Amino acid sequence: MGTEFPYELGTMCYIEVAADGAVSQGADRAAYQRALAGQSRLFAVWPGNYRSDLFAIDDLDQYARGMGWVHDETRTGLADHEHQVRWQIGEFERNPNGTYISVDLWLDCGCTIRDLRAFAEQMRQQRGWDVATSGGYSGVGPRFTVRARRRSLGPQA
């Protein structure tokens, strides 16, 4: 399925089968490294309403990108660079003194947010922002709105 496979889907079940036949559940970087080394094979069970489908993960690079372990600009919309960000407190923010606030931002570097977790991680590393990933985000054209911990934004907030 390529980039369309929902690797980070919360209900996805991962199975690792070691070369000796031992079976374990879960997906982590260690399992990925073992699969890369040929010590095991990885499978994903995609649950549905009336049946579940089993997929062999045969493209380990795509799997690592989908899990966010390897940066993928196509999937995330975010180049791996220092972002040029302009921001202001969200125009519809009703409680600008709250712990988390809405922030309108513009990525002047031309990037687009397609993966909130990837964006949150980049902003944490680059600016020390604490961007909430439990909710959604919105974006229209070059403007995006995210929720962020007010104090992590610095004195401007």
mmCIF file of C-alpha atoms in Angstrom:
data_model
loop_
_atom_site.group_PDB
_atom_site.id
_atom_site.type_symbol
_atom_site.label_atom_id
_atom_site.label_comp_id
_atom_site.label_asym_id
_atom_site.label_seq_id
_atom_site.Cartn_x
_atom_site.Cartn_y
_atom_site.Cartn_z
ATOM 1 C CA MET A 1 0.000 0.000 0.000
ATOM 2 C CA GLY A 2 3.004 2.290 0.255
ATOM 3 C CA THR A 3 2.569 5.628 1.993
ATOM 4 C CA GLU A 4 -1.192 5.096 2.413
ATOM 5 C CA PHE A 5 -0.831 2.301 4.973
ATOM 6 C CA PRO A 6 -1.911 3.613 8.418
ATOM 7 C CA TYR A 7 1.107 2.471 10.424
ATOM 8 C CA GLU A 8 0.272 4.735 13.386
ATOM 9 C CA LEU A 9 -3.380 3.693 13.609
ATOM 10 C CA GLY A 10 -4.132 3.174 17.295
ATOM 11 C CA THR A 11 -5.941 -0.127 16.716
ATOM 12 C CA MET A 12 -3.216 -1.626 14.509
ATOM 13 C CA CYS A 13 -1.694 -4.766 16.036
ATOM 14 C CA TYR A 14 1.911 -5.668 15.211
ATOM 15 C CA ILE A 15 3.383 -9.157 15.357
ATOM 16 C CA GLU A 16 7.057 -10.082 15.261
ATOM 17 C CA VAL A 17 8.049 -13.628 14.300
ATOM 18 C CA ALA A 18 11.662 -14.442 15.156
ATOM 19 C CA ALA A 19 13.791 -16.730 13.013
ATOM 20 C CA ASP A 20 13.368 -19.475 15.635
ATOM 21 C CA GLY A 21 9.561 -19.203 15.391
ATOM 22 C CA ALA A 22 9.024 -17.239 18.614
ATOM 23 C CA VAL A 23 6.084 -14.854 18.290
ATOM 24 C CA SER A 24 5.734 -11.535 20.119
ATOM 25 C CA GLN A 25 3.378 -8.605 19.917
ATOM 26 C CA GLY A 26 4.209 -4.941 19.550
ATOM 27 C CA ALA A 27 6.160 -2.630 17.355
ATOM 28 C CA ASP A 28 9.193 -0.732 18.500
ATOM 29 C CA ARG A 29 12.559 0.319 17.157
ATOM 30 C CA ALA A 30 14.204 -2.820 18.525
ATOM 31 C CA ALA A 31 11.831 -5.039 16.510
ATOM 32 C CA TYR A 32 12.522 -2.894 13.443
ATOM 33 C CA GLN A 33 16.288 -3.326 13.953
ATOM 34 C CA ARG A 34 15.903 -7.105 14.332
ATOM 35 C CA ALA A 35 13.848 -7.231 11.123
ATOM 36 C CA LEU A 36 16.492 -5.165 9.314
ATOM 37 C CA ALA A 37 19.134 -7.603 10.494
ATOM 38 C CA GLY A 38 17.073 -10.548 9.189
ATOM 39 C CA GLN A 39 16.507 -11.935 12.683
ATOM 40 C CA SER A 40 12.708 -11.654 12.443
ATOM 41 C CA ARG A 41 9.753 -10.754 10.235
ATOM 42 C CA LEU A 42 7.112 -8.154 11.030
ATOM 43 C CA PHE A 43 3.379 -8.318 10.373
ATOM 44 C CA ALA A 44 0.507 -5.905 10.901
ATOM 45 C CA VAL A 45 -3.076 -6.836 11.688
ATOM 46 C CA TRP A 46 -5.507 -4.191 10.489
ATOM 47 C CA PRO A 47 -8.753 -4.700 12.401
ATOM 48 C CA GLY A 48 -12.048 -4.126 10.671
ATOM 49 C CA ASN A 49 -15.705 -4.338 11.647
ATOM 50 C CA TYR A 50 -16.312 -7.854 10.327
ATOM 51 C CA ARG A 51 -12.806 -9.171 9.715
ATOM 52 C CA SER A 52 -9.182 -8.314 10.282
ATOM 53 C CA ASP A 53 -6.520 -8.386 7.588
ATOM 54 C CA LEU A 54 -2.934 -9.562 8.078
ATOM 55 C CA PHE A 55 -0.170 -7.772 6.186
ATOM 56 C CA ALA A 56 3.474 -8.793 5.899
ATOM 57 C CA ILE A 57 5.649 -5.710 6.343
ATOM 58 C CA ASP A 58 8.076 -6.213 3.496
ATOM 59 C CA ASP A 59 9.170 -2.591 3.015
ATOM 60 C CA LEU A 60 10.974 -1.836 6.269
ATOM 61 C CA ASP A 61 12.010 1.649 5.119
ATOM 62 C CA GLN A 62 8.356 2.572 4.525
ATOM 63 C CA TYR A 63 7.463 1.077 7.917
ATOM 64 C CA ALA A 64 10.105 3.184 9.706
ATOM 65 C CA ARG A 65 8.893 6.320 7.923
ATOM 66 C CA GLY A 66 5.272 5.517 8.760
ATOM 67 C CA MET A 67 6.114 5.033 12.432
ATOM 68 C CA GLY A 68 8.021 8.335 12.473
ATOM 69 C CA TRP A 69 11.397 6.760 13.237
ATOM 70 C CA VAL A 70 12.862 8.007 9.953
ATOM 71 C CA HIS A 71 11.899 11.458 8.670
ATOM 72 C CA ASP A 72 9.695 11.421 5.559
ATOM 73 C CA GLU A 73 9.057 14.815 4.014
ATOM 74 C CA THR A 74 6.422 13.460 1.630
ATOM 75 C CA ARG A 75 4.373 11.929 4.447
ATOM 76 C CA THR A 76 4.763 14.789 6.960
ATOM 77 C CA GLY A 77 4.847 17.799 4.624
ATOM 78 C CA LEU A 78 7.788 19.057 6.673
ATOM 79 C CA ALA A 79 11.329 19.439 5.409
ATOM 80 C CA ASP A 80 14.070 18.450 7.816
ATOM 81 C CA HIS A 81 15.323 21.994 8.391
ATOM 82 C CA GLU A 82 14.960 24.940 10.754
ATOM 83 C CA HIS A 83 11.438 26.192 10.074
ATOM 84 C CA GLN A 84 10.699 29.862 9.503
ATOM 85 C CA VAL A 85 7.629 30.317 11.712
ATOM 86 C CA ARG A 86 5.466 33.362 12.356
ATOM 87 C CA TRP A 87 2.777 32.963 14.963
ATOM 88 C CA GLN A 88 0.192 34.709 17.075
ATOM 89 C CA ILE A 89 -2.351 33.672 19.666
ATOM 90 C CA GLY A 90 -5.289 32.166 17.790
ATOM 91 C CA GLU A 91 -7.858 34.645 16.597
ATOM 92 C CA PHE A 92 -10.659 32.565 18.168
ATOM 93 C CA GLU A 93 -8.845 31.780 21.447
ATOM 94 C CA ARG A 94 -11.277 32.407 24.306
ATOM 95 C CA ASN A 95 -8.879 31.856 27.200
ATOM 96 C CA PRO A 96 -5.454 33.316 26.237
ATOM 97 C CA ASN A 97 -4.210 32.793 29.815
ATOM 98 C CA GLY A 98 -4.980 29.050 29.810
ATOM 99 C CA THR A 99 -2.325 26.370 30.084
ATOM 100 C CA TYR A 100 -2.847 25.363 26.435
ATOM 101 C CA ILE A 101 -3.888 27.943 23.861
ATOM 102 C CA SER A 102 -4.687 27.994 20.175
ATOM 103 C CA VAL A 103 -1.861 29.356 18.077
ATOM 104 C CA ASP A 104 -2.206 30.536 14.488
ATOM 105 C CA LEU A 105 1.041 30.018 12.622
ATOM 106 C CA TRP A 106 2.512 30.453 9.204
ATOM 107 C CA LEU A 107 5.387 28.351 7.900
ATOM 108 C CA ASP A 108 7.218 30.876 5.735
ATOM 109 C CA CYS A 109 9.670 28.172 4.682
ATOM 110 C CA GLY A 110 6.946 26.622 2.487
ATOM 111 C CA CYS A 111 6.337 23.501 4.587
ATOM 112 C CA THR A 112 2.894 22.051 5.260
ATOM 113 C CA ILE A 113 1.728 20.217 8.369
ATOM 114 C CA ARG A 114 0.453 16.757 7.411
ATOM 115 C CA ASP A 115 1.682 14.979 10.542
ATOM 116 C CA LEU A 116 1.045 16.753 13.842
ATOM 117 C CA ARG A 117 3.405 14.506 15.817
ATOM 118 C CA ALA A 118 6.286 15.214 13.440
ATOM 119 C CA PHE A 119 5.583 18.950 13.596
ATOM 120 C CA ALA A 120 5.362 18.862 17.408
ATOM 121 C CA GLU A 121 8.689 17.046 17.655
ATOM 122 C CA GLN A 122 10.403 19.502 15.302
ATOM 123 C CA MET A 123 9.034 22.499 17.213
ATOM 124 C CA ARG A 124 10.120 20.958 20.523
ATOM 125 C CA GLN A 125 13.656 20.512 19.208
ATOM 126 C CA GLN A 126 13.880 23.829 17.351
ATOM 127 C CA ARG A 127 12.001 26.225 19.636
ATOM 128 C CA GLY A 128 11.196 24.368 22.843
ATOM 129 C CA TRP A 129 7.463 24.473 22.100
ATOM 130 C CA ASP A 130 5.134 21.934 23.684
ATOM 131 C CA VAL A 131 2.575 21.338 20.906
ATOM 132 C CA ALA A 132 -0.401 19.178 21.892
ATOM 133 C CA THR A 133 -0.744 16.028 19.798
ATOM 134 C CA SER A 134 -3.836 14.638 21.513
ATOM 135 C CA GLY A 135 -6.134 16.926 19.544
ATOM 136 C CA GLY A 136 -6.215 17.930 15.960
ATOM 137 C CA TYR A 137 -4.980 20.885 14.015
ATOM 138 C CA SER A 138 -6.438 22.895 11.212
ATOM 139 C CA GLY A 139 -4.858 24.408 8.179
ATOM 140 C CA VAL A 140 -6.044 26.623 5.388
ATOM 141 C CA GLY A 141 -3.485 27.622 2.796
ATOM 142 C CA PRO A 142 -0.342 28.792 4.520
ATOM 143 C CA ARG A 143 -2.032 29.269 7.937
ATOM 144 C CA PHE A 144 -2.319 26.502 10.526
ATOM 145 C CA THR A 145 -3.824 26.450 13.997
ATOM 146 C CA VAL A 146 -2.423 24.165 16.699
ATOM 147 C CA ARG A 147 -2.728 23.921 20.481
ATOM 148 C CA ALA A 148 0.437 24.616 22.456
ATOM 149 C CA ARG A 149 1.457 25.033 26.077
ATOM 150 C CA ARG A 150 1.398 28.799 26.502
ATOM 151 C CA ARG A 151 4.537 29.010 28.662
ATOM 152 C CA SER A 152 6.614 27.031 26.150
ATOM 153 C CA LEU A 153 6.007 29.708 23.497
ATOM 154 C CA GLY A 154 8.134 32.255 25.320
ATOM 155 C CA PRO A 155 7.497 35.803 26.514
ATOM 156 C CA GLN A 156 5.360 36.731 23.491
ATOM 157 C CA ALA A 157 2.560 34.484 24.799
#
